[in-house]
CSV table of C-alpha atoms in Angstrom, one decimal:
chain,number,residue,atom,x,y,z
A,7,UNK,CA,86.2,2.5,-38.2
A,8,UNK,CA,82.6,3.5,-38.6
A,9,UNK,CA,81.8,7.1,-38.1
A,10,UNK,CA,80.0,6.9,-34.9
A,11,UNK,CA,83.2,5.5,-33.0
A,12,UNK,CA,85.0,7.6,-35.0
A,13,UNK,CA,83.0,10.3,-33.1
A,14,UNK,CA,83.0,9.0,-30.0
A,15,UNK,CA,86.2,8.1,-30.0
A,16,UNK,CA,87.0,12.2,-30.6
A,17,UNK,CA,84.8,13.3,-28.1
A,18,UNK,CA,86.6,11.2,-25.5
A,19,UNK,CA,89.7,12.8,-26.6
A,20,UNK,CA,87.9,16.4,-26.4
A,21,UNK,CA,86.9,15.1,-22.7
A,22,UNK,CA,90.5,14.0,-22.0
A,23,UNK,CA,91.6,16.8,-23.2
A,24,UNK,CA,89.2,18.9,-21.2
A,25,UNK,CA,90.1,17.1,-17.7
A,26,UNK,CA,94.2,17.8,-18.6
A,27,UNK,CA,93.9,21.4,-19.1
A,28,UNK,CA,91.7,21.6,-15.7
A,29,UNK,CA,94.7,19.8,-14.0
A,30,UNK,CA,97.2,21.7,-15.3
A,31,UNK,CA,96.1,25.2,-13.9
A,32,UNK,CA,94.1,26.4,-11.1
A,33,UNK,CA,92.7,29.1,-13.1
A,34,UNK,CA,91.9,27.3,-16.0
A,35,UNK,CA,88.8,28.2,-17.7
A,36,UNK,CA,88.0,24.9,-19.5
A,37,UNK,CA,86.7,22.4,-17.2
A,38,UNK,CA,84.5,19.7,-18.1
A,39,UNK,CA,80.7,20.1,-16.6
A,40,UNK,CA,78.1,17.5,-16.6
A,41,UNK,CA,77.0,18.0,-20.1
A,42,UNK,CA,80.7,17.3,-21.2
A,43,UNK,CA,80.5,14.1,-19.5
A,44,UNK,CA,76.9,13.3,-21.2
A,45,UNK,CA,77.6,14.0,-24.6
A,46,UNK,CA,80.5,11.7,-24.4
A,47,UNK,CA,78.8,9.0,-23.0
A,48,UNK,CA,75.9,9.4,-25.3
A,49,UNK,CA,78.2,9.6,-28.3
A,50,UNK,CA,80.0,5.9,-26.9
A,51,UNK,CA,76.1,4.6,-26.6
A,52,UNK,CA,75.0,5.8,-30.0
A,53,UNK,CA,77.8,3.8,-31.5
A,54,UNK,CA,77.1,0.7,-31.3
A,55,UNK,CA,80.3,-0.5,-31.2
A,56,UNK,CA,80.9,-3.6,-29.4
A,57,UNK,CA,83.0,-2.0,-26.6
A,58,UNK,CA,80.5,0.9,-25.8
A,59,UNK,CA,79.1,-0.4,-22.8
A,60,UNK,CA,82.7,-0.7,-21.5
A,61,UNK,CA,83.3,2.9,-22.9
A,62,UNK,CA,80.5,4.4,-21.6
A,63,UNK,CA,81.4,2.8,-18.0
A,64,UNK,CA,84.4,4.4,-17.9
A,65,UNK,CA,82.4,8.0,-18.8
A,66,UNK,CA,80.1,7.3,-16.4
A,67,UNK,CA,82.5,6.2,-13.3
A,68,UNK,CA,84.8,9.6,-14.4
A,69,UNK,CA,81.6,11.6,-14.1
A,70,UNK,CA,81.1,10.4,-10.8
A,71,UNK,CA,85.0,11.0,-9.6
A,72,UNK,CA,84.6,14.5,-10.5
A,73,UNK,CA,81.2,14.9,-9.1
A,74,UNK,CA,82.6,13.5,-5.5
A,75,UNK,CA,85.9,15.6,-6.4
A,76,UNK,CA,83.6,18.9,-6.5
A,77,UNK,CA,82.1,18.0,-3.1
A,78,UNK,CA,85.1,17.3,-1.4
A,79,UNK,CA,83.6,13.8,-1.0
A,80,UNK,CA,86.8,11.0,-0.6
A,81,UNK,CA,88.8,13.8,0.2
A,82,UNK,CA,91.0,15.0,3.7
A,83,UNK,CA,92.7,18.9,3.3
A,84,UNK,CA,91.4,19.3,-0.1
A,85,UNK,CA,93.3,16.6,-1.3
A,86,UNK,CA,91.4,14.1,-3.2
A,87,UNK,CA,92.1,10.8,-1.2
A,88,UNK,CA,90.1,7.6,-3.0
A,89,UNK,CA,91.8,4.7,-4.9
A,90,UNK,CA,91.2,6.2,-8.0
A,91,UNK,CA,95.0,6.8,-9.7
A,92,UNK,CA,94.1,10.1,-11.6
A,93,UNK,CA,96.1,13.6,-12.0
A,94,UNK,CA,93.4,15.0,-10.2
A,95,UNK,CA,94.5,12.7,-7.1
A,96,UNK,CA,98.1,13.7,-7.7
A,97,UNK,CA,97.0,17.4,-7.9
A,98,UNK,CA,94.2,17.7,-5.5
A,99,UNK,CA,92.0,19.8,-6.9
A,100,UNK,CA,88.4,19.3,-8.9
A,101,UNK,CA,89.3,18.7,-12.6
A,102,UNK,CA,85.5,19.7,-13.5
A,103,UNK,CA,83.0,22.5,-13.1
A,104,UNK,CA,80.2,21.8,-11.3
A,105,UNK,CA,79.3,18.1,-12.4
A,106,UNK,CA,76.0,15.9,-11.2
A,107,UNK,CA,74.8,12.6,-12.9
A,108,UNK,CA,71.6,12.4,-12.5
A,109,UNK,CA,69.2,9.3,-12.6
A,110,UNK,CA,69.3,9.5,-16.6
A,111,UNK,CA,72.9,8.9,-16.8
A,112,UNK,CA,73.3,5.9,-14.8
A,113,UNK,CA,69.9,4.4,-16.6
A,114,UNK,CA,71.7,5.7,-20.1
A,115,UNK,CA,74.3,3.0,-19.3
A,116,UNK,CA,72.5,0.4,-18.0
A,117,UNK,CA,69.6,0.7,-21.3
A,118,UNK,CA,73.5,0.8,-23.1
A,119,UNK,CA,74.0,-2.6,-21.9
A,120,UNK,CA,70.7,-4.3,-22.3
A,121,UNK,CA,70.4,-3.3,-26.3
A,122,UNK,CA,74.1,-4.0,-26.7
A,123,UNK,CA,74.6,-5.2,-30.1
A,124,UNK,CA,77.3,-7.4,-32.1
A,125,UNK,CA,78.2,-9.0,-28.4
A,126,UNK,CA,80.8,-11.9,-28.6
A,127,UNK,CA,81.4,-13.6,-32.5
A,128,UNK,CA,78.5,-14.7,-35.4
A,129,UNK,CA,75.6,-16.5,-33.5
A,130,UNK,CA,75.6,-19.0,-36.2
A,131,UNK,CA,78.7,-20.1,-34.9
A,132,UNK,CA,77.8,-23.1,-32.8
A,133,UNK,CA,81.0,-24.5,-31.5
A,134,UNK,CA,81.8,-24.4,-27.9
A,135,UNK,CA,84.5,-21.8,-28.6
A,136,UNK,CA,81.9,-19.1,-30.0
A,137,UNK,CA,79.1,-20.0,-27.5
A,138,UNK,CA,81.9,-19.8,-24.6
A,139,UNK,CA,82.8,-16.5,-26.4
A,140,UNK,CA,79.6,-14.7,-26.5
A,141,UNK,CA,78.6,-15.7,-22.7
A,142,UNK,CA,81.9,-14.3,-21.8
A,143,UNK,CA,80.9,-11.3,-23.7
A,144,UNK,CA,77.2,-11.2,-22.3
A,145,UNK,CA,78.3,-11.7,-18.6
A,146,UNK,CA,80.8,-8.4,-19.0
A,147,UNK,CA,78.2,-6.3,-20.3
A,148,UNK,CA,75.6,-7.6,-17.4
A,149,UNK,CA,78.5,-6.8,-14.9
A,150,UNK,CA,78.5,-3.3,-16.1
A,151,UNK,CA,74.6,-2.9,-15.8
A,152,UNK,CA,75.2,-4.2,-12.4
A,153,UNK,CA,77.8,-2.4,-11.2
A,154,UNK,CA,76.0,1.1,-13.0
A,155,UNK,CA,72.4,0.2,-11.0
A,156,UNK,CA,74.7,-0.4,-7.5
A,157,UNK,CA,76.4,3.1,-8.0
A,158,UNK,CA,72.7,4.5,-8.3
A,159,UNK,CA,71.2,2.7,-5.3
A,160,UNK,CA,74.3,4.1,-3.5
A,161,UNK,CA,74.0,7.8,-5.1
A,162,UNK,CA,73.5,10.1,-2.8
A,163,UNK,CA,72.7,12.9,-6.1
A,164,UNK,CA,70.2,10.6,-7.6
A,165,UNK,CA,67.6,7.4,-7.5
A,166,UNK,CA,66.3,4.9,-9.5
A,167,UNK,CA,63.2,5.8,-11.6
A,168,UNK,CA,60.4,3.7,-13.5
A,169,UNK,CA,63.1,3.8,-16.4
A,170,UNK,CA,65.7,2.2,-14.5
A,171,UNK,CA,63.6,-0.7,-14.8
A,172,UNK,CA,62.1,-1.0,-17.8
């Protein structure tokens, strides 16, 4: 692959990585904090790739688990109680240090999505297969943007800005 996902794709691991050796131990002193989170999701955005809005959704939703994780939000005893199936569920305990997306990560996704690039196959395909391809394509990547602008309108850590917007 190119070098970007190449990146990306290592910084994820670094970020995986990260989140494991948090779960493993209590006293642990690698733990993932918000700009662990951003620098991977930047690096998914910066790719280009054709699954980097997908990639950078599932940054973006982690980053918010370990935020809520932190603040005991979703959580009864101190054990983590959502419907997210992660170790960090199993273990019930925060797999970060402190963590907070703020406006600028949410609108980093959603600006991910609206320059998306290479969606779907060639556009000088014109059969109904392509064309039924590349709406596919375009209606994932506007249900991302959707579903990243919801989760800031119901953030209780941040709000939409003039950027969110534009």
């Amino acid at each position: 692959g190119s070098a970007p996902v190449e990146g990306a794709r290592k910084v994820g691991v670094l970020l995986d990585w990260m989140e494991l050796l948090a779960l493993r131990t209590a006293t642990s002193r690698v733990r993932p904090c918000t700009e662990s989170y951003r620098i991977a999701l930047s690096a998914w955005v910066w790719s280009h790739h054709v699954d980097a809005p997908k990639e950078a959704e599932g940054i973006l939703f982690r980053m918010i688990r370990a935020c809520d994780a932190n603040n005991g939000v979703g959580s009864k005893d101190g054990v983590v109680v959502d419907d997210t199936t992660t170790a960090a569920k199993a273990a019930g305990r925060a797999i970060s240090g402190p963590v907070r997306p703020e406006t600028r990560d949410f609108n980093t996704l959603i600006n991910c999505c609206s320059f998306a690039r290479k969606v779907g196959t060639d556009a000088s395909e014109e059969d109904d297969d392509s064309l039924l391809q590349r709406q596919v394509a375009h209606r994932e990547i506007f249900d991302i943007a959707e579903g990243a602008l919801n989760a800031l309108l119901a953030s209780e850590y941040a709000q939409p800005d003039p950027t969110t917007f534009s």
